[in-house]
Amino acid sequence: MGLPVLLDAYAYGNRWRYLNPAEKGLLSGLALAAALAARSPLAAGVVFACMAALTVGGARIPLLTYLRLLLLPAGFLLAGVASLVVSFGGGDIPLGTLPGIGLSVFLSETGLVQASLVLVRSLGAVAALYFLALTTPMTEIIGLLRRLRVPALMLELMVLAYRQVFVFLQIAREMRVAQASRLGYATTGNGFRSLATLGANLYLRAHHRSQLLHRSLVCRGYEDDLRWLERDYPRSTRNLLLAAVVGGGLLALSLLV
Amino acid sequence: MPPVLEVRNVEFSYPDGTRALQSLSLGFARGRRTALLGRNGAGKSTLFALLNGIEKPGRGEVHFAGAPVGYDRASLRQLRRSVGVVFQDPDAQLFSASIREDISFGPVNLGLSRAEVRSRVEAALAAVGLSELAERPTHALSYGEKKRACIAGVLAMDPKVLILDEPTAGLDPPMAAELLTLLDALHDRGITVILATHDVDFAFAWADDICVLQEGALAFHGAASDYQAVGRSFPSLGLELPWVYEVFAELHRKGAVTGDQPPRSRAELLARLR
């Protein structure tokens, strides 16, 4: 299963699915602010540990799945921080010389400190966002954003894009199977050619589909804006307070430590 | 009684010059079930687009409830409130990942109150049998369930006329049977149901009236039970007769069945064997 599908499946089927998205959003937002504001790796590490524990222990996302999901941003992060740590031509700790071109490679001490902070902060921010993404379906996050007065145009785009991601995943999968069954991916050359036509066809299909969708919306009275009825959620003062205390605590920690 | 929905001498050509409809006159009687037969490109989808005001005829008029349809905003809103269209591909109709939100789209556009919208959404979900699945995201529904969600989205607007473009395409037989039960329930509520299909057997088993479009013109229009007329016209139009009609005719000649009126379905035919 691809990443968007996996995230989505858990958003609909976790223990905290039916909590008010405002409560989960508040905690996630405060934790995100805490991770970004953290001045020490310790504070950022606490944010990460706390949000990961809530996601795995509280919302009951399986630990292995969670770790798998972390691998993707972790890969990007490691590639990013490497440039902070490694320098060429001069630095604190000599590592050696690149054979052939005679360029010496160094590790930077300040770079190491910086890199570890950036790494833990980013992981904290990822954990804060994953908490919301894994416990709350996209449609409810959009509902929350509407209550926060995000412009309607943006929300409409989000609703359409989110729905179409799954429509196009499906179409792309079907096209790929159809190509593969006619040896479209039998050699590397074939593979590149097949992938290129798949992309081009997907674009045409997207265009055609947008026209069909527009037509069907017009049939149901679409004029200028896409409107629908938001659902009502149970409100819990206790949960909201808990979210504020935990999130606020993390933010205070990162500002102080 | 005047037809609830009618086209009079309409002509329609697409910008690329394709003539989709030529001097077509056709009325749909209130409360009847009509099946529209015709090959791909015969003009069925174009006709549906005209009936809902998405396209405007080049010549001729569309009439709803006895009055010509206007193309200003208010008139179109009135027309679309009364005539609902369910398209063939549910993925091209469902815009939201939440089916409740999707179904609420039409009623919200009608400017109804929140409470009214909510009760209409729940009633539409119940009518198509999706109440239990309403919490699931759209992409986790089966093809047949998505199809029913599309119908619910149109039903929630409380239309007088329901138009469906090939509703049984892509459905397995049990799903198609469920859909037919649903359409009959809607018909019993007084909704005029019009559907396009390629399935002649299904059309005759289900519909009160049969229309055949060929190359943008009306080639046949009559009651599905009018065995004589169907028997005369269909062969000359190059159309197959429903198999129950053909088998019945043969058995009737041999005196192996009771009665003279042909049966509509397999069960009816079996019951009438001597």
Coordinates of C-alpha atoms in Angstrom, one line a residue:
Chain A
M1 CA 0.0 0.0 0.0
G2 CA 1.2 3.5 -0.9
L3 CA 1.8 6.1 1.8
P4 CA -1.3 8.2 1.2
V5 CA -3.5 5.1 1.2
L6 CA -1.9 3.9 4.5
L7 CA -2.3 7.2 6.2
D8 CA -5.8 7.4 5.1
A9 CA -6.8 4.0 6.2
Y10 CA -5.6 4.7 9.8
A11 CA -7.2 8.1 9.8
Y12 CA -10.6 6.3 9.4
G13 CA -9.8 3.4 11.7
N14 CA -8.0 4.5 14.9
R15 CA -9.2 4.7 18.5
W16 CA -9.4 8.5 18.5
R17 CA -11.3 8.8 15.2
Y18 CA -14.5 10.2 16.7
L19 CA -12.9 12.8 19.0
N20 CA -13.6 16.3 18.1
P21 CA -11.0 17.4 15.4
A22 CA -10.6 20.7 17.2
E23 CA -9.1 18.9 20.2
K24 CA -6.7 16.9 18.1
G25 CA -5.9 19.9 16.0
L26 CA -5.1 22.1 19.0
L27 CA -2.7 19.5 20.4
S28 CA -1.1 18.9 17.0
G29 CA -0.7 22.7 16.4
L30 CA 0.8 23.4 19.8
A31 CA 3.2 20.4 19.5
L32 CA 4.2 21.6 16.0
A33 CA 4.9 25.1 17.4
A34 CA 6.9 23.6 20.2
A35 CA 9.0 21.5 17.9
L36 CA 9.8 24.4 15.7
A37 CA 10.6 26.7 18.6
A38 CA 12.8 24.2 20.5
R39 CA 16.3 25.5 21.2
S40 CA 17.7 22.3 22.5
P41 CA 17.7 18.8 21.1
L42 CA 16.3 17.6 24.5
A43 CA 13.1 19.7 24.3
A44 CA 12.6 18.7 20.6
G45 CA 13.2 15.1 21.6
V46 CA 10.5 15.3 24.3
V47 CA 8.0 16.7 21.7
F48 CA 8.8 13.8 19.4
A49 CA 8.6 11.2 22.1
C50 CA 5.4 12.6 23.5
M51 CA 3.6 12.8 20.1
A52 CA 4.8 9.4 19.0
A53 CA 3.7 7.9 22.3
L54 CA 0.2 9.5 21.9
T55 CA -0.1 8.3 18.3
V56 CA 1.0 4.7 19.0
G57 CA -0.2 4.3 22.6
G58 CA -3.3 6.5 22.5
A59 CA -4.7 6.3 19.0
R60 CA -3.4 2.7 18.7
I61 CA -1.5 3.0 15.4
P62 CA 0.7 -0.1 15.2
L63 CA 4.3 0.7 16.1
L64 CA 5.8 -1.0 13.0
T65 CA 3.5 1.0 10.7
Y66 CA 4.4 4.1 12.5
L67 CA 8.2 3.5 12.1
R68 CA 7.6 2.7 8.5
L69 CA 5.9 6.0 8.0
L70 CA 8.7 7.8 9.7
L71 CA 11.3 6.3 7.3
L72 CA 10.2 8.5 4.4
P73 CA 10.7 11.9 6.1
A74 CA 13.7 10.5 7.9
G75 CA 15.4 9.7 4.6
F76 CA 14.9 13.3 3.4
L77 CA 16.1 14.6 6.7
L78 CA 19.3 12.6 6.7
A79 CA 20.2 13.8 3.2
G80 CA 19.5 17.4 4.3
V81 CA 21.5 17.4 7.5
A82 CA 24.5 15.7 5.8
S83 CA 25.2 19.0 4.1
L84 CA 25.4 20.7 7.5
V85 CA 27.9 18.2 8.8
V86 CA 30.3 17.5 5.9
S87 CA 32.5 20.2 4.5
F88 CA 35.2 20.1 1.9
G89 CA 38.6 21.8 1.9
G90 CA 38.6 22.8 5.6
G91 CA 36.9 22.1 8.9
D92 CA 37.3 20.7 12.4
I93 CA 37.7 16.9 12.1
P94 CA 39.5 15.6 9.0
L95 CA 37.9 12.5 7.6
G96 CA 40.2 11.8 4.7
T97 CA 40.8 12.7 1.1
L98 CA 38.7 11.9 -1.9
P99 CA 40.8 9.7 -4.2
G100 CA 41.4 11.0 -7.7
I101 CA 40.6 14.7 -7.2
G102 CA 42.5 15.2 -4.0
L103 CA 39.8 17.0 -2.1
S104 CA 39.9 16.6 1.7
V105 CA 36.7 16.0 3.6
F106 CA 36.0 17.3 7.0
L107 CA 33.3 17.1 9.7
S108 CA 32.3 20.4 11.3
E109 CA 31.8 20.5 15.1
T110 CA 29.3 23.3 15.0
G111 CA 27.7 21.6 12.1
L112 CA 27.2 18.4 14.2
V113 CA 25.5 20.4 16.9
Q114 CA 23.3 22.2 14.4
A115 CA 22.5 19.0 12.5
S116 CA 21.4 17.2 15.6
L117 CA 19.1 20.0 16.6
V118 CA 17.6 20.3 13.1
L119 CA 17.1 16.5 13.0
V120 CA 15.3 16.2 16.3
R121 CA 13.2 19.3 15.7
S122 CA 12.1 18.1 12.3
L123 CA 11.3 14.7 13.7
G124 CA 9.2 16.4 16.4
A125 CA 7.4 18.4 13.8
V126 CA 6.7 15.3 11.7
A127 CA 5.4 13.5 14.8
A128 CA 3.1 16.4 15.6
L129 CA 1.7 16.4 12.0
Y130 CA 1.5 12.6 11.8
F131 CA -0.5 12.7 15.0
L132 CA -3.2 14.7 13.3
A133 CA -2.9 12.9 9.9
L134 CA -3.2 9.5 11.5
T135 CA -6.1 10.2 13.8
T136 CA -8.3 12.5 11.7
P137 CA -9.7 12.0 8.2
M138 CA -8.9 14.7 5.7
T139 CA -12.5 15.8 5.4
E140 CA -12.6 16.5 9.1
I141 CA -9.3 18.4 9.0
I142 CA -10.8 20.5 6.2
G143 CA -13.9 21.1 8.3
L144 CA -11.6 22.3 11.1
L145 CA -9.8 24.6 8.8
R146 CA -13.1 26.1 7.7
R147 CA -14.0 26.9 11.3
L148 CA -10.6 28.5 11.5
R149 CA -11.7 30.8 8.7
V150 CA -9.3 29.5 6.0
P151 CA -10.5 30.9 2.6
A152 CA -13.2 28.8 0.9
L153 CA -11.3 28.6 -2.3
M154 CA -8.4 26.8 -0.6
L155 CA -10.8 24.4 1.1
E156 CA -12.6 23.6 -2.2
L157 CA -9.2 22.8 -3.8
M158 CA -8.3 20.6 -0.9
V159 CA -11.6 18.7 -1.0
L160 CA -11.3 18.1 -4.8
A161 CA -7.6 17.3 -4.7
Y162 CA -8.0 14.8 -1.9
R163 CA -10.8 13.0 -3.6
Q164 CA -9.0 12.9 -7.0
V165 CA -5.8 11.6 -5.5
F166 CA -7.6 8.3 -5.0
V167 CA -9.4 8.4 -8.3
F168 CA -6.1 8.8 -10.1
L169 CA -4.2 6.3 -8.0
Q170 CA -6.8 3.8 -9.2
I171 CA -6.6 4.8 -12.8
A172 CA -2.8 4.8 -12.8
R173 CA -2.8 1.4 -11.2
E174 CA -5.1 0.0 -13.9
M175 CA -3.1 1.6 -16.7
R176 CA 0.1 0.2 -15.2
V177 CA -1.4 -3.3 -15.0
A178 CA -2.6 -3.0 -18.6
Q179 CA 0.8 -1.9 -19.8
A180 CA 2.7 -4.6 -17.8
S181 CA 0.4 -7.3 -19.2
R182 CA 1.6 -6.3 -22.7
L183 CA 5.3 -6.4 -21.5
G184 CA 5.4 -2.6 -21.1
Y185 CA 7.9 -3.0 -18.2
A186 CA 9.8 -6.0 -19.5
T187 CA 13.0 -4.0 -20.1
T188 CA 14.3 -0.7 -18.7
G189 CA 13.7 1.0 -22.1
N190 CA 10.2 -0.3 -22.3
G191 CA 9.6 0.8 -18.7
F192 CA 10.6 4.4 -19.4
R193 CA 8.5 4.6 -22.5
S194 CA 5.5 3.1 -20.7
L195 CA 5.8 5.4 -17.8
A196 CA 6.0 8.4 -20.1
T197 CA 2.8 7.4 -21.9
L198 CA 1.1 6.6 -18.6
G199 CA 1.9 10.1 -17.4
A200 CA 0.6 11.7 -20.6
N201 CA -2.6 9.7 -20.6
L202 CA -3.2 10.4 -16.9
Y203 CA -3.1 14.1 -17.7
L204 CA -5.6 13.7 -20.5
R205 CA -7.9 11.6 -18.3
A206 CA -7.6 14.3 -15.6
H207 CA -8.7 16.9 -18.0
H208 CA -11.6 14.9 -19.3
R209 CA -12.7 14.0 -15.8
S210 CA -12.6 17.6 -14.6
Q211 CA -15.1 18.4 -17.3
L212 CA -17.4 15.5 -16.3
L213 CA -17.2 16.4 -12.7
H214 CA -18.0 20.0 -13.5
R215 CA -21.0 18.9 -15.5
S216 CA -22.3 16.7 -12.8
L217 CA -21.9 19.4 -10.2
V218 CA -23.8 21.9 -12.4
C219 CA -26.6 19.3 -12.5
R220 CA -26.8 19.5 -8.7
G221 CA -27.1 23.3 -8.7
Y222 CA -23.4 24.3 -8.7
E223 CA -23.1 28.0 -9.5
D224 CA -19.9 29.6 -8.1
D225 CA -18.9 27.9 -4.9
L226 CA -18.7 24.4 -3.6
R227 CA -20.7 24.2 -0.4
W228 CA -21.7 21.3 1.8
L229 CA -23.0 20.6 5.2
E230 CA -20.3 20.1 8.0
R231 CA -20.9 17.4 10.5
D232 CA -21.4 18.1 14.2
Y233 CA -18.9 16.7 16.7
P234 CA -19.2 15.8 20.3
R235 CA -17.6 18.6 22.4
S236 CA -15.6 17.7 25.4
T237 CA -14.2 20.5 27.7
R238 CA -12.1 17.9 29.4
N239 CA -10.4 16.8 26.2
L240 CA -9.9 20.3 25.0
L241 CA -8.3 21.2 28.3
L242 CA -6.1 18.1 28.2
A243 CA -5.0 19.1 24.7
A244 CA -4.2 22.6 25.8
V245 CA -2.3 21.5 28.9
V246 CA -0.2 18.9 27.1
G247 CA 0.4 21.1 24.0
G248 CA 1.0 24.2 26.2
G249 CA 3.4 22.2 28.4
L250 CA 5.4 21.1 25.4
L251 CA 5.6 24.6 24.1
A252 CA 6.7 26.0 27.5
L253 CA 9.3 23.3 27.7
S254 CA 10.8 24.1 24.4
L255 CA 10.8 27.9 25.1
L256 CA 12.5 27.4 28.5
V257 CA 14.9 24.5 28.1
Chain B
M1 CA -52.2 14.7 -19.4
P2 CA -49.2 16.7 -20.8
P3 CA -45.8 15.1 -20.4
V4 CA -43.8 16.3 -17.4
L5 CA -40.7 16.7 -19.5
E6 CA -40.6 17.2 -23.2
V7 CA -38.4 18.2 -26.1
R8 CA -40.0 19.8 -29.2
N9 CA -38.2 19.8 -32.5
V10 CA -34.8 20.2 -31.0
E11 CA -31.7 20.3 -33.0
F12 CA -28.3 20.1 -31.4
S13 CA -24.8 20.2 -32.9
Y14 CA -21.5 20.2 -31.0
P15 CA -18.9 22.9 -31.8
D16 CA -16.9 20.5 -33.9
G17 CA -19.9 20.1 -36.2
T18 CA -21.2 16.7 -35.1
R19 CA -25.0 16.7 -35.3
A20 CA -26.1 15.0 -32.2
L21 CA -29.9 15.5 -32.4
Q22 CA -32.0 16.4 -35.4
S23 CA -35.6 17.6 -35.1
L24 CA -36.3 15.4 -32.1
S25 CA -39.7 15.6 -30.4
L26 CA -40.2 13.3 -27.4
G27 CA -42.3 13.6 -24.3
F28 CA -41.9 11.7 -21.0
A29 CA -45.2 11.1 -19.2
R30 CA -45.5 11.8 -15.5
G31 CA -44.9 8.8 -13.2
R32 CA -43.8 6.5 -16.0
R33 CA -40.7 4.4 -16.3
T34 CA -39.0 5.0 -19.6
A35 CA -36.0 3.1 -21.0
L36 CA -34.0 4.8 -23.7
L37 CA -32.3 2.4 -26.1
G38 CA -29.7 3.4 -28.7
R39 CA -26.2 2.7 -29.8
N40 CA -23.2 4.8 -28.5
G41 CA -23.4 8.1 -30.2
A42 CA -27.1 7.9 -30.9
G43 CA -27.6 11.1 -28.8
K44 CA -28.8 9.8 -25.5
S45 CA -26.3 11.7 -23.4
T46 CA -26.9 14.9 -25.4
L47 CA -30.6 14.5 -24.8
F48 CA -30.0 14.2 -21.1
A49 CA -27.8 17.3 -21.1
L50 CA -30.6 19.2 -22.8
L51 CA -33.3 17.9 -20.3
N52 CA -31.2 19.3 -17.4
G53 CA -30.3 22.6 -19.1
I54 CA -26.6 21.8 -19.3
E55 CA -26.8 22.3 -23.0
K56 CA -29.1 24.6 -24.9
P57 CA -30.7 23.3 -28.1
G58 CA -29.7 25.1 -31.3
R59 CA -33.3 25.0 -32.4
G60 CA -36.5 23.9 -30.7
E61 CA -37.6 23.9 -27.1
V62 CA -37.4 21.9 -23.9
H63 CA -40.6 22.0 -21.8
F64 CA -40.9 21.2 -18.2
A65 CA -44.4 20.8 -16.6
G66 CA -45.9 22.3 -19.7
A67 CA -43.9 25.5 -19.9
P68 CA -40.8 26.2 -22.0
V69 CA -37.5 26.1 -20.0
G70 CA -35.7 29.4 -19.6
Y71 CA -31.9 29.7 -19.5
D72 CA -31.5 32.4 -16.9
R73 CA -30.1 31.5 -13.5
A74 CA -33.4 31.3 -11.7
S75 CA -35.1 29.2 -14.3
L76 CA -32.1 26.8 -14.5
R77 CA -32.1 26.5 -10.8
Q78 CA -35.8 25.6 -10.9
L79 CA -35.3 23.0 -13.6
R80 CA -32.3 21.3 -11.9
R81 CA -34.2 21.2 -8.6
S82 CA -36.9 19.1 -10.4
V83 CA -34.8 17.1 -12.9
G84 CA -31.9 15.1 -11.4
V85 CA -29.3 13.3 -13.5
V86 CA -27.1 10.4 -12.4
F87 CA -24.1 10.0 -14.6
Q88 CA -22.5 6.8 -15.7
D89 CA -19.2 7.0 -13.9
P90 CA -19.7 7.6 -10.1
D91 CA -16.1 8.7 -9.8
A92 CA -16.8 11.6 -12.1
Q93 CA -19.8 12.6 -9.9
L94 CA -18.7 12.2 -6.3
F95 CA -16.5 15.2 -5.4
S96 CA -16.0 14.6 -1.7
A97 CA -14.3 11.8 0.2
S98 CA -17.2 12.0 2.7
I99 CA -20.4 10.7 1.2
R100 CA -22.5 12.7 3.7
E101 CA -20.8 15.9 2.5
D102 CA -21.3 14.9 -1.1
I103 CA -25.0 14.2 -0.7
S104 CA -25.5 17.5 1.2
F105 CA -24.1 19.4 -1.8
G106 CA -27.4 19.6 -3.8
P107 CA -29.7 20.5 -0.8
V108 CA -27.2 23.1 0.4
N109 CA -27.3 24.7 -3.1
L110 CA -31.1 24.8 -2.9
G111 CA -30.6 27.1 0.1
L112 CA -32.4 24.9 2.6
S113 CA -31.9 25.2 6.3
R114 CA -29.2 23.1 8.1
A115 CA -31.8 21.0 9.8
E116 CA -33.6 20.4 6.5
V117 CA -30.4 19.5 4.7
R118 CA -29.5 17.1 7.4
S119 CA -32.8 15.3 7.4
R120 CA -32.7 15.1 3.6
V121 CA -29.2 13.6 3.6
E122 CA -30.2 11.0 6.1
A123 CA -33.4 10.2 4.2
A124 CA -31.5 9.9 0.9
L125 CA -28.9 7.6 2.6
A126 CA -31.7 5.4 4.0
A127 CA -33.5 5.3 0.6
V128 CA -30.4 3.9 -1.2
G129 CA -29.4 1.7 1.8
L130 CA -26.2 3.4 2.6
S131 CA -26.9 4.6 6.2
E132 CA -24.6 2.0 7.6
L133 CA -21.7 3.0 5.3
A134 CA -22.0 6.8 5.6
E135 CA -18.9 7.1 7.8
R136 CA -16.6 5.4 5.3
P137 CA -14.6 7.4 2.8
T138 CA -15.8 7.4 -0.8
H139 CA -12.8 5.6 -2.0
A140 CA -13.4 2.7 0.3
L141 CA -16.9 2.0 -1.2
S142 CA -17.5 -0.6 -3.9
Y143 CA -18.5 0.5 -7.4
G144 CA -22.2 -0.4 -6.7
E145 CA -22.1 1.5 -3.4
K146 CA -20.6 4.6 -5.1
K147 CA -23.4 4.4 -7.7
R148 CA -26.0 4.4 -5.0
A149 CA -24.2 7.3 -3.3
C150 CA -24.6 9.2 -6.6
I151 CA -28.3 8.4 -6.7
A152 CA -28.6 9.6 -3.1
G153 CA -26.9 12.9 -4.0
V154 CA -29.6 13.5 -6.6
L155 CA -32.5 12.2 -4.5
A156 CA -31.7 14.6 -1.7
M157 CA -32.8 17.4 -4.0
D158 CA -36.2 15.8 -4.1
P159 CA -36.5 15.7 -7.9
K160 CA -39.7 15.0 -9.9
V161 CA -37.8 13.4 -12.6
L162 CA -34.8 11.1 -12.2
I163 CA -32.6 10.5 -15.2
L164 CA -29.9 7.8 -15.1
D165 CA -27.2 7.2 -17.8
E166 CA -26.6 3.5 -18.1
P167 CA -27.1 2.8 -14.4
T168 CA -26.5 -1.0 -14.6
A169 CA -23.2 -0.7 -16.6
G170 CA -20.4 -2.2 -14.5
L171 CA -22.6 -3.7 -11.9
D172 CA -22.7 -7.4 -11.2
P173 CA -26.1 -9.1 -11.5
P174 CA -27.0 -9.0 -7.7
M175 CA -26.0 -5.3 -7.6
A176 CA -28.0 -4.6 -10.7
A177 CA -31.0 -6.4 -9.2
E178 CA -30.7 -4.2 -6.0
L179 CA -30.5 -1.1 -8.1
L180 CA -33.7 -2.1 -9.9
T181 CA -35.5 -2.7 -6.6
L182 CA -34.4 0.8 -5.6
L183 CA -35.6 2.4 -8.9
D184 CA -39.0 0.7 -8.5
A185 CA -39.2 2.0 -5.0
L186 CA -38.5 5.5 -6.3
H187 CA -41.1 5.0 -9.0
D188 CA -43.6 4.0 -6.4
R189 CA -43.0 7.4 -4.7
G190 CA -44.2 9.0 -7.8
I191 CA -40.9 9.9 -9.4
T192 CA -40.7 9.8 -13.2
V193 CA -37.7 7.6 -14.0
I194 CA -35.9 7.8 -17.3
L195 CA -32.8 5.6 -18.0
A196 CA -30.5 4.9 -20.9
T197 CA -29.4 1.3 -21.4
H198 CA -27.9 -1.1 -24.0
D199 CA -29.7 -4.0 -22.4
V200 CA -32.9 -4.8 -24.4
D201 CA -34.0 -7.6 -22.1
F202 CA -33.6 -5.4 -19.0
A203 CA -35.4 -2.5 -20.7
F204 CA -38.5 -4.6 -21.5
A205 CA -38.5 -6.3 -18.1
W206 CA -38.4 -3.0 -16.3
A207 CA -39.9 -0.1 -18.3
D208 CA -43.4 1.0 -19.1
D209 CA -42.3 2.9 -22.2
I210 CA -39.5 2.2 -24.6
C211 CA -37.8 4.9 -26.8
V212 CA -35.2 4.1 -29.4
L213 CA -32.8 6.8 -30.6
Q214 CA -30.9 6.4 -33.8
E215 CA -28.5 8.9 -35.2
G216 CA -30.1 11.7 -33.2
A217 CA -33.6 11.0 -34.2
L218 CA -36.5 9.1 -32.6
A219 CA -36.8 5.7 -34.2
F220 CA -39.4 4.1 -31.9
H221 CA -41.5 5.2 -29.0
G222 CA -44.2 3.0 -27.5
A223 CA -45.4 0.9 -24.6
A224 CA -43.1 -2.0 -23.7
S225 CA -46.2 -4.2 -23.5
D226 CA -47.2 -3.3 -27.1
Y227 CA -45.9 -6.5 -28.5
Q228 CA -47.3 -6.0 -32.0
A229 CA -45.6 -2.6 -32.5
V230 CA -42.3 -3.7 -31.1
G231 CA -42.4 -6.9 -33.2
R232 CA -43.0 -4.8 -36.3
S233 CA -40.4 -2.0 -35.7
F234 CA -37.4 -3.6 -34.0
P235 CA -36.3 -6.0 -36.8
S236 CA -36.4 -3.2 -39.4
L237 CA -34.3 -1.0 -37.0
G238 CA -31.7 -3.7 -36.8
L239 CA -32.5 -4.2 -33.1
E240 CA -32.8 -7.6 -31.4
L241 CA -36.1 -8.4 -29.7
P242 CA -36.0 -9.3 -26.0
W243 CA -35.5 -13.0 -25.7
V244 CA -38.7 -13.6 -23.7
Y245 CA -40.7 -12.1 -26.5
E246 CA -39.0 -14.3 -29.1
V247 CA -39.3 -17.5 -27.1
F248 CA -42.9 -16.7 -26.2
A249 CA -43.8 -16.1 -29.9
E250 CA -42.4 -19.5 -30.8
L251 CA -44.1 -21.3 -28.0
H252 CA -47.3 -19.5 -28.7
R253 CA -47.3 -20.7 -32.3
K254 CA -46.8 -24.2 -31.0
G255 CA -49.6 -23.8 -28.4
A256 CA -47.2 -24.4 -25.5
V257 CA -48.1 -21.3 -23.4
T258 CA -51.2 -19.8 -22.0
G259 CA -52.6 -16.3 -22.9
D260 CA -51.7 -14.0 -25.9
Q261 CA -49.9 -11.1 -24.2
P262 CA -46.2 -11.8 -24.1
P263 CA -44.6 -12.0 -20.6
R264 CA -42.1 -9.4 -19.4
S265 CA -39.7 -11.6 -17.5
R266 CA -38.2 -15.1 -17.3
A267 CA -40.3 -15.9 -14.2
E268 CA -43.5 -14.8 -15.9
L269 CA -42.7 -16.9 -19.0
L270 CA -42.0 -20.0 -16.9
A271 CA -45.2 -19.6 -15.0
R272 CA -47.1 -19.5 -18.3
L273 CA -45.7 -22.7 -19.8
R274 CA -48.3 -25.4 -20.3

